[in-house]
PDB file of C-alpha atoms in Angstrom:
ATOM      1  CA  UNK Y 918      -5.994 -40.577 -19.996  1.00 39.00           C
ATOM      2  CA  UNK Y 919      -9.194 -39.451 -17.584  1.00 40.00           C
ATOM      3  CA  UNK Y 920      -8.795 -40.969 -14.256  1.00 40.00           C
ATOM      4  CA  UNK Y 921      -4.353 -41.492 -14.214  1.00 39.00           C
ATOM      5  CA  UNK Y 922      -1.944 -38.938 -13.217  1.00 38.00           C
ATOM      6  CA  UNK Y 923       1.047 -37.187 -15.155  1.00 35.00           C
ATOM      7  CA  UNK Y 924       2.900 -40.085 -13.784  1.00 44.00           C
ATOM      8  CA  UNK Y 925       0.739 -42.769 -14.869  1.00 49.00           C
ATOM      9  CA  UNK Y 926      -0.686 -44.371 -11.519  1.00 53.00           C
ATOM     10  CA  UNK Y 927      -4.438 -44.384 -10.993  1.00 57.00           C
ATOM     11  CA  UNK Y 928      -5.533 -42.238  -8.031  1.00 59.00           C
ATOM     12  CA  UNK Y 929      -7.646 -43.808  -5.002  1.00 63.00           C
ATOM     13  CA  UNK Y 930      -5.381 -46.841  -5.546  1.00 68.00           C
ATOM     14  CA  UNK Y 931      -3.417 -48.584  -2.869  1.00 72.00           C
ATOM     15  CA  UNK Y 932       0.329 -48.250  -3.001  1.00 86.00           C
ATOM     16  CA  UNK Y 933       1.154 -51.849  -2.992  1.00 85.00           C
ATOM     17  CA  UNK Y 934      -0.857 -52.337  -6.196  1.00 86.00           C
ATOM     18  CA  UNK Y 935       0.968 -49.424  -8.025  1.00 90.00           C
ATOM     19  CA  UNK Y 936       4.011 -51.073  -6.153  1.00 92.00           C
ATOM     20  CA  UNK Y 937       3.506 -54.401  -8.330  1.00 93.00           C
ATOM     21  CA  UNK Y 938       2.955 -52.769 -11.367  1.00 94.00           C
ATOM     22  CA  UNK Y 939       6.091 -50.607 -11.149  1.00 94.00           C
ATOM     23  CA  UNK Y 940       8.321 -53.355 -10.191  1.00 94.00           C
ATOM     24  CA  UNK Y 941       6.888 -55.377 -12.891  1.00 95.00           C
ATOM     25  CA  UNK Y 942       7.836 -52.494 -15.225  1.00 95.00           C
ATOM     26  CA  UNK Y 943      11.250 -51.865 -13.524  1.00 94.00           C
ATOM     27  CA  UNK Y 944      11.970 -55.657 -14.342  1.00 94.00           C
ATOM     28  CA  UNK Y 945      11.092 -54.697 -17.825  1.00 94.00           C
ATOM     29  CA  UNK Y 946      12.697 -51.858 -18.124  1.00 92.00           C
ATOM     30  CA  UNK Y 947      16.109 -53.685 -17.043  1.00 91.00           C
ATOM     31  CA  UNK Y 948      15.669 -56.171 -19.763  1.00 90.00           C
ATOM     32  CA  UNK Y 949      15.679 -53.469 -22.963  1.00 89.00           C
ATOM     33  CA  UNK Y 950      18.166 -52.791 -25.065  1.00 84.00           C
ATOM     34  CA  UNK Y 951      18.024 -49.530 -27.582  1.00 76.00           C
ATOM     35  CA  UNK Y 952      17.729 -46.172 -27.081  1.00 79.00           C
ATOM     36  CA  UNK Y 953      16.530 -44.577 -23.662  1.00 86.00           C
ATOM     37  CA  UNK Y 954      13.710 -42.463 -25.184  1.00 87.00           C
ATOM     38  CA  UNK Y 955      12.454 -45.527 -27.280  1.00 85.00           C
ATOM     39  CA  UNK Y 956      12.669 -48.086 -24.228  1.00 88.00           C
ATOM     40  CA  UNK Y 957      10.906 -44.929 -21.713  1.00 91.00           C
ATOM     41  CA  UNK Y 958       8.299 -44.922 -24.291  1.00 90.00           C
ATOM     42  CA  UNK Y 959       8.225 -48.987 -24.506  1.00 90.00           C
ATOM     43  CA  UNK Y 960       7.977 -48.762 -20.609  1.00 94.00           C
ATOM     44  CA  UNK Y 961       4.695 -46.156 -20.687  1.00 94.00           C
ATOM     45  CA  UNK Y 962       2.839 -47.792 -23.645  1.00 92.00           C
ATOM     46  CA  UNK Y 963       2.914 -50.905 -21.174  1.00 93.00           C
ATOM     47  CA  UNK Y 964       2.441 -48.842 -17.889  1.00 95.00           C
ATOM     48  CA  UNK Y 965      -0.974 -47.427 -19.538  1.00 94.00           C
ATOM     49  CA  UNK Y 966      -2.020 -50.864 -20.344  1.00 93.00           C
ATOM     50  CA  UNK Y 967      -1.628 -52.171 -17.097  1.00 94.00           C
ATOM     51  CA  UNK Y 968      -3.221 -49.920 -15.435  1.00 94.00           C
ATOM     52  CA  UNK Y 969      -6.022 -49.912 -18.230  1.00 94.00           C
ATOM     53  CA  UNK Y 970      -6.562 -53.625 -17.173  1.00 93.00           C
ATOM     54  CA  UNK Y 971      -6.107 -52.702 -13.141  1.00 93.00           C
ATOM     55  CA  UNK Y 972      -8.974 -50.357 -13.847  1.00 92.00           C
ATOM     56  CA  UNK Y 973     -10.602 -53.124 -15.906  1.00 93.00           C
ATOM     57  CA  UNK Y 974      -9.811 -55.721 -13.061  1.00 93.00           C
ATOM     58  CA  UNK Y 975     -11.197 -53.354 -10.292  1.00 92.00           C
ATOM     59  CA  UNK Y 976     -14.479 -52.660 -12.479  1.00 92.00           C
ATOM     60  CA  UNK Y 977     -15.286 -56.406 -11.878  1.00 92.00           C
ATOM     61  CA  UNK Y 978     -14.514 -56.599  -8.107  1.00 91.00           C
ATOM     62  CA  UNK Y 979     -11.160 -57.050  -7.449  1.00 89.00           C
ATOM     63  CA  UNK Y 980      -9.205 -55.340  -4.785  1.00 89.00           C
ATOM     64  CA  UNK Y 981      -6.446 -53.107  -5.568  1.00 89.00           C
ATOM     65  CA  UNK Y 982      -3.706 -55.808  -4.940  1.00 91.00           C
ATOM     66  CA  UNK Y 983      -5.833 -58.477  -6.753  1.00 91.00           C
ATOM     67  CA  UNK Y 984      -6.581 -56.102  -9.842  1.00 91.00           C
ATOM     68  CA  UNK Y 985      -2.899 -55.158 -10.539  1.00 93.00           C
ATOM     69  CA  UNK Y 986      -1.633 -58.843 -10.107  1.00 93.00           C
ATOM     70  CA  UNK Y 987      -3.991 -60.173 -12.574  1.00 93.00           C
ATOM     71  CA  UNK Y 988      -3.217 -57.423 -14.602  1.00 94.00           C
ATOM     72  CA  UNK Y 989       1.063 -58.270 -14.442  1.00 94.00           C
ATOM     73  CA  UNK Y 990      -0.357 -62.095 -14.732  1.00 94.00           C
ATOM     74  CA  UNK Y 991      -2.119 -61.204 -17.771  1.00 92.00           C
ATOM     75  CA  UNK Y 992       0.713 -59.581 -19.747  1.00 90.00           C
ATOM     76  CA  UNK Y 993       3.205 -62.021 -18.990  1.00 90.00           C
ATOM     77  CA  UNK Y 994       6.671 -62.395 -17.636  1.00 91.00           C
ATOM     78  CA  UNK Y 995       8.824 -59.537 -17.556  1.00 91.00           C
ATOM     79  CA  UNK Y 996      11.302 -61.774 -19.722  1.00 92.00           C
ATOM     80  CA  UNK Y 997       8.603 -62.632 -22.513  1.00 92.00           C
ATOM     81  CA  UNK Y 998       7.451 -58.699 -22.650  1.00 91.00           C
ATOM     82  CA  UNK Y 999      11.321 -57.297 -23.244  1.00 90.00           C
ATOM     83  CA  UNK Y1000      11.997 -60.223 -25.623  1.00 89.00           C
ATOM     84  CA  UNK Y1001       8.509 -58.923 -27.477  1.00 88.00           C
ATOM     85  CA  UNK Y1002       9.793 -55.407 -27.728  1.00 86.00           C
ATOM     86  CA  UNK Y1003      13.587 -56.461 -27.879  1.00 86.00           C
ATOM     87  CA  UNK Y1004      13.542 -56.476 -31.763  1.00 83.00           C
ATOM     88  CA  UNK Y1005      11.825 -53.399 -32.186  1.00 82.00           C
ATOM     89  CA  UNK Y1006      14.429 -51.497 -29.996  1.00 84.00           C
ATOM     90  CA  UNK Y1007      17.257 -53.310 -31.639  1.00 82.00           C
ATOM     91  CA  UNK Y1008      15.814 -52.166 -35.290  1.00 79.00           C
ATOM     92  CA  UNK Y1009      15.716 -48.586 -33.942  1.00 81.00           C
ATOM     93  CA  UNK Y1010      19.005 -48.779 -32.841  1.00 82.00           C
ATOM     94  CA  UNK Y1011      20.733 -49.893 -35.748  1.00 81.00           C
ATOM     95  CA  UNK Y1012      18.630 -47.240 -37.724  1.00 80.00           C
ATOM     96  CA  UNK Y1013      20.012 -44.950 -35.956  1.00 83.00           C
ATOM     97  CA  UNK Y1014      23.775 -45.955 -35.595  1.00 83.00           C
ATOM     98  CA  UNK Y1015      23.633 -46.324 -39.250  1.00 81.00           C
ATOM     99  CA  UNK Y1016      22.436 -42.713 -39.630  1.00 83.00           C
ATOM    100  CA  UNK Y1017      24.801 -41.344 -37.385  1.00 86.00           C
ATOM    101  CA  UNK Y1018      27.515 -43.265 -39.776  1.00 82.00           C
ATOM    102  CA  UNK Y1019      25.969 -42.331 -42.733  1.00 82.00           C
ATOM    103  CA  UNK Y1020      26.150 -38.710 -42.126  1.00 86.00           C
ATOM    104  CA  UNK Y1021      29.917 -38.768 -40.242  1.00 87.00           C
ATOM    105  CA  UNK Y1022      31.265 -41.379 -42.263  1.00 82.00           C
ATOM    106  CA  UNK Y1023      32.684 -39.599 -44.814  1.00 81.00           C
ATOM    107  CA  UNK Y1024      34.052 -36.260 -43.222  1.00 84.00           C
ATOM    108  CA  UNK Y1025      35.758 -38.691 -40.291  1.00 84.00           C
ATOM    109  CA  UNK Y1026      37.033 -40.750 -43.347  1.00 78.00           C
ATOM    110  CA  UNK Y1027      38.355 -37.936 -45.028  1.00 76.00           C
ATOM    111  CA  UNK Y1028      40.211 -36.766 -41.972  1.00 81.00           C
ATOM    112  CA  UNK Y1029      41.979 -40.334 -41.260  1.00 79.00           C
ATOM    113  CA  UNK Y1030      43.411 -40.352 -45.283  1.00 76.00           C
ATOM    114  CA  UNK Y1031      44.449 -36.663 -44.514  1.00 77.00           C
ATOM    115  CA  UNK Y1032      46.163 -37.772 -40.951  1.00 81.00           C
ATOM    116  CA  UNK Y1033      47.646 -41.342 -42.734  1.00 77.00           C
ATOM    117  CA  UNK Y1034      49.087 -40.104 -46.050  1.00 76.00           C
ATOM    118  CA  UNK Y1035      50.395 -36.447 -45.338  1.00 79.00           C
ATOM    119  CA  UNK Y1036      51.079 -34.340 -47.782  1.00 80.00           C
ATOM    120  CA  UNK Y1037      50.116 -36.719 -51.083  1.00 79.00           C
ATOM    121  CA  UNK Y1038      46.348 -37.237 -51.708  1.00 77.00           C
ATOM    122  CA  UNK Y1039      43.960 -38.778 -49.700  1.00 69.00           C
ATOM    123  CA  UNK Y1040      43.634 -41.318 -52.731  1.00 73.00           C
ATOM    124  CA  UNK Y1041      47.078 -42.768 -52.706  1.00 74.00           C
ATOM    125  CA  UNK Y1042      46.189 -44.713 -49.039  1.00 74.00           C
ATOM    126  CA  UNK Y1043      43.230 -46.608 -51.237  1.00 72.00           C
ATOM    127  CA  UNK Y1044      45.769 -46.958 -53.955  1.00 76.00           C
ATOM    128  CA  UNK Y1045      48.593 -48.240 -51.849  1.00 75.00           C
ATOM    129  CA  UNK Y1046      46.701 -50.714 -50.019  1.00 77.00           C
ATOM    130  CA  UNK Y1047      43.242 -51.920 -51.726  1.00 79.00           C
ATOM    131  CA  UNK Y1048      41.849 -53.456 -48.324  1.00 82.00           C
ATOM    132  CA  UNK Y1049      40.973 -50.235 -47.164  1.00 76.00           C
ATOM    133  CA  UNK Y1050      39.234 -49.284 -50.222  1.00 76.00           C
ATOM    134  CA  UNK Y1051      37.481 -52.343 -49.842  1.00 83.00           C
ATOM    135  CA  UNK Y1052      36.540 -51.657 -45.962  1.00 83.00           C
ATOM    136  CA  UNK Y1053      35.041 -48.472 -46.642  1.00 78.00           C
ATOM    137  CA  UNK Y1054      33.177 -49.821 -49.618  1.00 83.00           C
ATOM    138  CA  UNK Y1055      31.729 -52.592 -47.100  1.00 88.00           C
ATOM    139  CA  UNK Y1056      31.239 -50.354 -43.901  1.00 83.00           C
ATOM    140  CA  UNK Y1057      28.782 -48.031 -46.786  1.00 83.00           C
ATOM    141  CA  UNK Y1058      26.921 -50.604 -48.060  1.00 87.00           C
ATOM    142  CA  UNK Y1059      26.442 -52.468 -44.442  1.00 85.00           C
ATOM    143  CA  UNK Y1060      25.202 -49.054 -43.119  1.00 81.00           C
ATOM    144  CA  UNK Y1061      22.714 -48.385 -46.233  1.00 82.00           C
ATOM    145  CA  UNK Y1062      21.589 -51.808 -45.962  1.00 83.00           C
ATOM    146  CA  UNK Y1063      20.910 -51.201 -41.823  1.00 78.00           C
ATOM    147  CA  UNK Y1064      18.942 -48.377 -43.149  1.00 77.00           C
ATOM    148  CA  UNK Y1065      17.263 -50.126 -45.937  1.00 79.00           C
ATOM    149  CA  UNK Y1066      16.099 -52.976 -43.841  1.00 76.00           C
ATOM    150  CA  UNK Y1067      14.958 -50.979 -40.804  1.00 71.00           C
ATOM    151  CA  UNK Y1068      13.190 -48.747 -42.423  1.00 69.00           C
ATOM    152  CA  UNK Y1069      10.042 -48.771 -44.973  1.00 69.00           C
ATOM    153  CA  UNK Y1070      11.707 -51.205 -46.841  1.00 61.00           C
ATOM    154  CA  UNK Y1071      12.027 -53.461 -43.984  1.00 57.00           C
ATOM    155  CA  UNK Y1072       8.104 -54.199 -44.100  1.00 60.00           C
ATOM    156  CA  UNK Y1073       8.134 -56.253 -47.813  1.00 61.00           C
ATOM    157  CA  UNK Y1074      11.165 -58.688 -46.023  1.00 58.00           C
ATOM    158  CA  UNK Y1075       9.403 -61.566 -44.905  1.00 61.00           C
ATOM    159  CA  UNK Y1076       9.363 -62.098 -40.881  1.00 60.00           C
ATOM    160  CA  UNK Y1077      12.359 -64.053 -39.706  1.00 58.00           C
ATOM    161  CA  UNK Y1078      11.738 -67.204 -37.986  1.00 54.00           C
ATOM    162  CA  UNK Y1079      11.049 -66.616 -33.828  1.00 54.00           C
ATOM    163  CA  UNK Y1080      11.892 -69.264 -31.115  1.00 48.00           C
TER     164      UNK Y1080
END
């Protein structure tokens, strides 16, 4: 972006206005659930927009201070903003914990029959008591689902209702 630095502040621009912006973010930031690289890059799609509308702000004749409160005013409360992105992190999250379960699942599985019925075969636990059978069947299809609806298949299920 011409005119910000590697860390995203504006140069020639007084501290306290980067100060609002940044605790506006921190606030933000606080308020995410997920994964750390997908809330970091939550946290800099925003930063760039704010200071995108502290530029903006500062075109039309605001001071520093002025510019970067109208632009935190503008975007909303820091509570509104995570509950925006909240979803999308959550989605991401369960994508991901479903992957991880997809591809461990069945090896960790494996081991836990070995470890529960030693020395027969792994099937005579799923034999002996059906429950299990019927856990593991569940646990696979709740994980493909996870993946199913978080992913490109998500987009055809119509939006769930928002408060």
């Amino acid at each position: 972006m011409a005119g910000h630095t590697v860390a995203g502040r504006p140069g020639g621009v007084a501290s306290a206005a980067t100060d609002v912006i940044e605790d506006y973010l921190d606030d933000i930031s606080r308020r995410l659930p997920g994964p750390r690289r997908a809330r970091n890059a939550a946290i800099e799609e925003l930063r760039d927009g704010l200071y995108e509308a502290l530029d903006t702000h500062r075109a039309r004749g605001l001071g520093d201070l002025g510019a970067a409160c109208q632009a935190v005013a503008e975007s909303g409360s820091a509570v509104l903003v995570a509950d925006a992105y909240t979803p999308v992190l959550a989605d991401l999250h369960a994508r991901r914990t479903s992957q991880a379960l997809i591809a461990t699942g069945p090896f960790v599985g494996l081991l836990w029959l070995f470890a529960l019925v030693p020395g027969e075969p792994p099937t005579a636990l799923l034999v002996g008591l059906p429950a299990v059978g019927a856990a593991v069947a569940i646990g696979a299809v709740a994980a493909l689902l996870a993946l199913a609806v978080t992913g490109r298949a998500g987009r055809w299920l119509p939006a769930a209702p928002q408060l």
